Tab-separated table of N, CA and C in Angstrom:
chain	number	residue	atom	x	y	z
A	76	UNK	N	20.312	2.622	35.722
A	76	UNK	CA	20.287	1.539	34.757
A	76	UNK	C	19.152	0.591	35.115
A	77	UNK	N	18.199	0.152	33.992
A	77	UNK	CA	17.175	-0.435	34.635
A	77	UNK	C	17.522	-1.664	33.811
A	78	UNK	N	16.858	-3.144	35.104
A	78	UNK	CA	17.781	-4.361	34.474
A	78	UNK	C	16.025	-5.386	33.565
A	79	UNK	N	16.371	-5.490	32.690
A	79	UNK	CA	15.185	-6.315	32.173
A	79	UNK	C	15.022	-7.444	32.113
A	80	UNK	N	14.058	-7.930	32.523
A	80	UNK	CA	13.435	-9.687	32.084
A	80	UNK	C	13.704	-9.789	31.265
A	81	UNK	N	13.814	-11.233	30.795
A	81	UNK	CA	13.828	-11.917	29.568
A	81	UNK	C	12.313	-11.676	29.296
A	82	UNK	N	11.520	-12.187	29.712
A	82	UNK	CA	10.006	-12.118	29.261
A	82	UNK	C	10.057	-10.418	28.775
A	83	UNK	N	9.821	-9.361	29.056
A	83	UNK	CA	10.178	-7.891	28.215
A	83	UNK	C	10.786	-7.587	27.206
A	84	UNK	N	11.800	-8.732	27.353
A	84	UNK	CA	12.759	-8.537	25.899
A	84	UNK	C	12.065	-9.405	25.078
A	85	UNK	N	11.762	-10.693	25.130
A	85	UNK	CA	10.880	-11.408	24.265
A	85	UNK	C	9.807	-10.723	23.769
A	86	UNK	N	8.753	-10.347	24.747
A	86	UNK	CA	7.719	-8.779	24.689
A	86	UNK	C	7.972	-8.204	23.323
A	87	UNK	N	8.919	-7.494	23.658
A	87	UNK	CA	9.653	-6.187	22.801
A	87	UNK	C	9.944	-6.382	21.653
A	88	UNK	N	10.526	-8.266	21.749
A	88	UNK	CA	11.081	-8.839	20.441
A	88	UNK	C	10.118	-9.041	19.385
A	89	UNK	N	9.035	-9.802	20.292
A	89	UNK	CA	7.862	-10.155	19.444
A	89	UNK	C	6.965	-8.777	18.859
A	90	UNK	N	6.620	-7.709	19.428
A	90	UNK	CA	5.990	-6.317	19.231
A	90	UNK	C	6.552	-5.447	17.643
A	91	UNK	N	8.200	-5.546	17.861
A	91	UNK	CA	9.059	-5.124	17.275
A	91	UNK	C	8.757	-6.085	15.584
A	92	UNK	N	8.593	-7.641	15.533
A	92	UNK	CA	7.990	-8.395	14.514
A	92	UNK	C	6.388	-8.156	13.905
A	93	UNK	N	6.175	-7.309	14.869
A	93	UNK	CA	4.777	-7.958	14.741
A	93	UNK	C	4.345	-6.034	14.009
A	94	UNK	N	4.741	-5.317	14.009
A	94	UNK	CA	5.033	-4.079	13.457
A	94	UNK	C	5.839	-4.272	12.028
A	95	UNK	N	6.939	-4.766	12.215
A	95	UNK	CA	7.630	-5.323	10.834
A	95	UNK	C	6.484	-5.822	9.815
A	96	UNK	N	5.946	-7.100	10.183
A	96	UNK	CA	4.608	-7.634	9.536
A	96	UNK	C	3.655	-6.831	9.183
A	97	UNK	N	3.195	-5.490	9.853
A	97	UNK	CA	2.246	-5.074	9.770
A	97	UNK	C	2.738	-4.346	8.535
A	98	UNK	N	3.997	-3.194	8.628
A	98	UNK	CA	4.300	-2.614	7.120
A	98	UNK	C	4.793	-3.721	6.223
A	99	UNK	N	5.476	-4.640	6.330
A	99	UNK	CA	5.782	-5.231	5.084
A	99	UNK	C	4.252	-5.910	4.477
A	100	UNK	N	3.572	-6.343	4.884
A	100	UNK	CA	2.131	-6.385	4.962
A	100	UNK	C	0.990	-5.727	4.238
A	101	UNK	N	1.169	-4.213	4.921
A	101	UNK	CA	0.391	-2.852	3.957
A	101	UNK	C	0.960	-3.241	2.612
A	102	UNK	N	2.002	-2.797	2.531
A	102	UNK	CA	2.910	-2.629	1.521
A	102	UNK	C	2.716	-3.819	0.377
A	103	UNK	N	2.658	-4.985	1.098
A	103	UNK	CA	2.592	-6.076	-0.100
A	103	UNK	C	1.201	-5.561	-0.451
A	104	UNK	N	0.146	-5.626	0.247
A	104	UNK	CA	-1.207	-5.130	-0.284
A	104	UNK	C	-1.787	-4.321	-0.930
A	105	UNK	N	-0.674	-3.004	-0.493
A	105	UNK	CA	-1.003	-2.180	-1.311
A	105	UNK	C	-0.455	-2.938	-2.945
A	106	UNK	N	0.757	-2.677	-3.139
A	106	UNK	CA	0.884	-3.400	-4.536
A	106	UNK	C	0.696	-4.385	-4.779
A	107	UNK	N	0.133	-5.622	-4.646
A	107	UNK	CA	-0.823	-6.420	-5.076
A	107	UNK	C	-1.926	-5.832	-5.300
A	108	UNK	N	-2.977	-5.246	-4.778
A	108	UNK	CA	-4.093	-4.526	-5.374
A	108	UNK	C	-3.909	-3.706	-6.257
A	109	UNK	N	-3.383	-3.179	-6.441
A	109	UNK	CA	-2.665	-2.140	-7.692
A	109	UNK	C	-2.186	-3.262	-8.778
A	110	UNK	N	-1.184	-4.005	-8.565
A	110	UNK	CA	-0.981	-4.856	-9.551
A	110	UNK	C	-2.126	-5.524	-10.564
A	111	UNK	N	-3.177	-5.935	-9.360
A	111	UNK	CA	-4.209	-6.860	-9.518
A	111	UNK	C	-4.854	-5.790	-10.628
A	112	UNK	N	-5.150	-5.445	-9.957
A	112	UNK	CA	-5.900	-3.940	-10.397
A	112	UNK	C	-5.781	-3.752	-12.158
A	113	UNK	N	-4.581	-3.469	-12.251
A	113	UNK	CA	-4.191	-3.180	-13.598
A	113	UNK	C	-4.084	-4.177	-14.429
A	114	UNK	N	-3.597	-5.276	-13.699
A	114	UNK	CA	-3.813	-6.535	-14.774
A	114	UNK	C	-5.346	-6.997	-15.077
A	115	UNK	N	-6.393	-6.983	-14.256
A	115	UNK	CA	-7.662	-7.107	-14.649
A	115	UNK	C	-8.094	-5.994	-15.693
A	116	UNK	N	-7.587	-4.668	-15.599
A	116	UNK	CA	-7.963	-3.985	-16.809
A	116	UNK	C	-7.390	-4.178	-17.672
A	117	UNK	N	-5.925	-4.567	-18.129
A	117	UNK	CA	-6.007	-5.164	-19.311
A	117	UNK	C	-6.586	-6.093	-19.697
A	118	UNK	N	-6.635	-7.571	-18.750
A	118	UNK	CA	-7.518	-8.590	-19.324
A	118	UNK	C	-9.242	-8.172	-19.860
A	119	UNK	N	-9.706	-6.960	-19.025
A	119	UNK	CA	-10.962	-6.601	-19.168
A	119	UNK	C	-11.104	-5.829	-21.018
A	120	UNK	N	-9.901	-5.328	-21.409
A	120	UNK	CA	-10.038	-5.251	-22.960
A	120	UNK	C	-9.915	-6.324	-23.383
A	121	UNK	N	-8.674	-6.956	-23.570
A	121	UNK	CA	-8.037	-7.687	-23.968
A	121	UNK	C	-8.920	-9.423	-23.872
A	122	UNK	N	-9.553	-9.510	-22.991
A	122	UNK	CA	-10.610	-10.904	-22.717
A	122	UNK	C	-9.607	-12.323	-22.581
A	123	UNK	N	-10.111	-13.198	-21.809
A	123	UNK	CA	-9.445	-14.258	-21.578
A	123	UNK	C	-9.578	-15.477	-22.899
A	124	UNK	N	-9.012	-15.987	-23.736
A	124	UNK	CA	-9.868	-16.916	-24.561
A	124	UNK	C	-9.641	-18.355	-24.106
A	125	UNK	N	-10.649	-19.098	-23.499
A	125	UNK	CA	-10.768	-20.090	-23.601
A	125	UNK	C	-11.240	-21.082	-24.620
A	126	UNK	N	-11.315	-20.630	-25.563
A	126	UNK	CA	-11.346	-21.270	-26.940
A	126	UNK	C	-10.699	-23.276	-26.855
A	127	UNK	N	-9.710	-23.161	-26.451
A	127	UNK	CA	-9.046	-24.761	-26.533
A	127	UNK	C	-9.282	-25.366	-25.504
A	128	UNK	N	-9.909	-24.699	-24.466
A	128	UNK	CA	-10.471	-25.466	-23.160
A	128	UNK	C	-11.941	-25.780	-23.773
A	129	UNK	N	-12.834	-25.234	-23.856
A	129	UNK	CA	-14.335	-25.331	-23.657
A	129	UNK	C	-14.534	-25.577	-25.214
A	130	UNK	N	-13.783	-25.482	-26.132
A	130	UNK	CA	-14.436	-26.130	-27.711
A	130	UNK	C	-15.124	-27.213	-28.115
A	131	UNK	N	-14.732	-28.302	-27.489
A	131	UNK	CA	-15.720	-29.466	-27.652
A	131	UNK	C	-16.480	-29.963	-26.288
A	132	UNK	N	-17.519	-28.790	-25.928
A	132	UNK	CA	-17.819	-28.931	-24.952
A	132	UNK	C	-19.425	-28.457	-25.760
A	133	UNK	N	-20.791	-28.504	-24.710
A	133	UNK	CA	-21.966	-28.248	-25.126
A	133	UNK	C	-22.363	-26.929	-24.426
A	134	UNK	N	-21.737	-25.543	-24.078
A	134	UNK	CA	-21.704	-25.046	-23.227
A	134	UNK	C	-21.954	-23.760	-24.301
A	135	UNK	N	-23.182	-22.965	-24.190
A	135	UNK	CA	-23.403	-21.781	-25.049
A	135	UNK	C	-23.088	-20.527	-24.552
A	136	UNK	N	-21.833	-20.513	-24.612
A	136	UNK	CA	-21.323	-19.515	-24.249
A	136	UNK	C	-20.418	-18.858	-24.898
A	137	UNK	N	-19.809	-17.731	-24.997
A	137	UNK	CA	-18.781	-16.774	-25.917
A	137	UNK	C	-17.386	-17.866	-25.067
A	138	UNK	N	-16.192	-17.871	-26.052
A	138	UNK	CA	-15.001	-18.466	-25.716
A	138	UNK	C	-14.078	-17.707	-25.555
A	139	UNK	N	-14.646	-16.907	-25.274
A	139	UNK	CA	-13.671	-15.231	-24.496
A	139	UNK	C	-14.586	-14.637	-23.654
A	140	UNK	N	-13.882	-14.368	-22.496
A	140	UNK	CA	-14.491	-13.868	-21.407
A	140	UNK	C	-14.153	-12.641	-20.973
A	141	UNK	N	-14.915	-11.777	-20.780
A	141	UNK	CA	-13.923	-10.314	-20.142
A	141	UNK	C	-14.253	-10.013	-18.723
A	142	UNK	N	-13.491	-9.746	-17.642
A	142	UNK	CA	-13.862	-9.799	-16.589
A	142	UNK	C	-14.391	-8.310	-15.987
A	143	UNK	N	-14.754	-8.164	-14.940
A	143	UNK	CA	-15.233	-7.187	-14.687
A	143	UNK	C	-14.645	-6.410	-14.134
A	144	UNK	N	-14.454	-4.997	-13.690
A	144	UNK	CA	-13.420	-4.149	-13.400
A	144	UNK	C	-14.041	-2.675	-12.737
A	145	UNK	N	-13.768	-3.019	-11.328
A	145	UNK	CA	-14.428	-1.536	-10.760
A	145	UNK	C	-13.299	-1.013	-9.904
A	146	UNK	N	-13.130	0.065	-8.957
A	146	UNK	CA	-12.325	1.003	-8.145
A	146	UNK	C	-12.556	0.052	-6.808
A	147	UNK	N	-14.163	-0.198	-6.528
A	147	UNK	CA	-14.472	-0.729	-5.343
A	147	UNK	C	-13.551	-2.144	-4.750
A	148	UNK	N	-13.264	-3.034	-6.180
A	148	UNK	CA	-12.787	-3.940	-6.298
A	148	UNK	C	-11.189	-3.506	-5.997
A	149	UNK	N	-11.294	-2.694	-5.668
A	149	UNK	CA	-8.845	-2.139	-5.561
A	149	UNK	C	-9.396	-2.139	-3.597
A	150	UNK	N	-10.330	-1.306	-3.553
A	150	UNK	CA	-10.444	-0.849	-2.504
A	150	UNK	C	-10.803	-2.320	-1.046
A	151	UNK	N	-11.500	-2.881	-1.990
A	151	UNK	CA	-11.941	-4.186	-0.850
A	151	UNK	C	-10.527	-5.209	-1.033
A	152	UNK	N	-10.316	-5.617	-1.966
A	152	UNK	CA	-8.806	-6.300	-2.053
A	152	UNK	C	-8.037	-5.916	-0.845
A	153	UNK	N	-7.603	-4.667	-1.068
A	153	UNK	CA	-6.535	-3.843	-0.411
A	153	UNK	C	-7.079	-4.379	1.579
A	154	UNK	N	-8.307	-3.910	1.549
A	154	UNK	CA	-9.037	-3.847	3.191
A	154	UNK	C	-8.699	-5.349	3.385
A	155	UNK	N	-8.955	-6.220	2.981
A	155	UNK	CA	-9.258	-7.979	2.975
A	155	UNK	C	-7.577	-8.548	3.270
A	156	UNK	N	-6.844	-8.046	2.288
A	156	UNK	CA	-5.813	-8.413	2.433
A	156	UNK	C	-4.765	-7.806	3.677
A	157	UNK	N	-5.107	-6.677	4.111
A	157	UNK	CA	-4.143	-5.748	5.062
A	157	UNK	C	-5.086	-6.536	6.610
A	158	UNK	N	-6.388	-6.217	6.691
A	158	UNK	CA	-7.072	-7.067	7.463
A	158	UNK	C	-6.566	-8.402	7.652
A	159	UNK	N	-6.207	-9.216	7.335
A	159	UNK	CA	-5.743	-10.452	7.282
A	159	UNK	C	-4.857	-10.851	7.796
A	160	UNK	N	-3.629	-9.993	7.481
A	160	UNK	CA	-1.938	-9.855	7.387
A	160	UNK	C	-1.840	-9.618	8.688
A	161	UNK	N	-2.650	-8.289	9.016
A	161	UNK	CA	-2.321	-7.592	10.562
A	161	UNK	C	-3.410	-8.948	11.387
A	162	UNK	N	-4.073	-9.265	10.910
A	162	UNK	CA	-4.524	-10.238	12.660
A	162	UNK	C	-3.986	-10.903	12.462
A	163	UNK	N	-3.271	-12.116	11.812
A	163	UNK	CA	-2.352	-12.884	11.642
A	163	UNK	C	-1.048	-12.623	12.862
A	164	UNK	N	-0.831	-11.702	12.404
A	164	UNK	CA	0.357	-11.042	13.086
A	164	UNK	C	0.011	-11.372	14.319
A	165	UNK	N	-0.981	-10.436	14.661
A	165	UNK	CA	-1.407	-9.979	16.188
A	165	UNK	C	-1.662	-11.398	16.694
A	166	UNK	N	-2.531	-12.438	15.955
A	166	UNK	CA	-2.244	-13.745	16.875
A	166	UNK	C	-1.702	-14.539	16.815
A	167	UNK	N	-0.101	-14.329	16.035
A	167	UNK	CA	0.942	-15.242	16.115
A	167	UNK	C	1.394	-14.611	17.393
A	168	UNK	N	1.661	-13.005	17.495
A	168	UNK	CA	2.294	-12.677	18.636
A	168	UNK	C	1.244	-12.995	19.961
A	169	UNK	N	0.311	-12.871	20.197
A	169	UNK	CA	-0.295	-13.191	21.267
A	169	UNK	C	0.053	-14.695	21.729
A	170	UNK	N	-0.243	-16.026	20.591
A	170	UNK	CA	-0.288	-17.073	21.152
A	170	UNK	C	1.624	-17.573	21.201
A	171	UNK	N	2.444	-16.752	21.025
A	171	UNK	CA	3.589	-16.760	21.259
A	171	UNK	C	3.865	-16.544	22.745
A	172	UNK	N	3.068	-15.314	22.962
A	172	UNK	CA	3.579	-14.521	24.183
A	172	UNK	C	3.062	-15.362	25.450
A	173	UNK	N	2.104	-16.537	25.338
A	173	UNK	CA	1.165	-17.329	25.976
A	173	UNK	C	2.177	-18.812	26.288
A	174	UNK	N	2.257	-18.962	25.078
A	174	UNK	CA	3.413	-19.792	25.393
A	174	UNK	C	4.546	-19.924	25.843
A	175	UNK	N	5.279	-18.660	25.695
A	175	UNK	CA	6.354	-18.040	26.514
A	175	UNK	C	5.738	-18.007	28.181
A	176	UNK	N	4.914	-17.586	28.618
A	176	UNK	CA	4.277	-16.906	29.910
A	176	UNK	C	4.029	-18.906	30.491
A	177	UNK	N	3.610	-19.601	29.860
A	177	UNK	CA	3.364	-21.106	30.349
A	177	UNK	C	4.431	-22.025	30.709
A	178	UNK	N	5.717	-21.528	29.719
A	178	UNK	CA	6.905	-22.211	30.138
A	178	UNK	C	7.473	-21.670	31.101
A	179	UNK	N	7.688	-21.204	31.845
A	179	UNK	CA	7.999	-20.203	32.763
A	179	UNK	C	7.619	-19.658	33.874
């Protein structure tokens, strides 16, 4: 029977979160980019109208806008956002594990 530190179990505790974060994380990213994704192609037919914003304005421009819509744009979302999520993670758990290691 092997007997464990508290500091290992905290370790373990925090590792064990910090994995949780990482898939719930992907996962939100992935479908948010997908979401995103598809809702910009409809708006990209469909066009935004700002018509009652910008009408009495001096601004020569169309009062519908259509936005732009590529694959690259799913693909960098997705990287930006999963990138983000996971270092987040990684340095909540680090400056956790620092603070744990200082009290102690």
């Amino acid at each position: 029977m092997k007997i464990y530190s508290l500091f290992e179990i905290f370790t373990s505790l925090l590792e064990s979160f910090v994995i949780e974060g990482t898939i719930i994380g992907s996962f939100g990213s992935i479908t948010g980019s997908i979401a995103g994704y598809f809702l910009t192609m409809y708006l990209a037919q469909k066009g935004i109208n700002f018509e009652g914003s910008i009408k009495n304005t001096d601004l020569v421009i169309s009062y519908v806008i259509y936005p732009d819509v590529k694959f690259s744009f799913l693909i960098i979302s997705f990287f930006m956002a999963t990138i983000v999520s996971t270092s987040l993670q990684y340095y909540l758990l680090y400056t956790q594990r620092d603070l744990h290691i200082m009290k102690h």
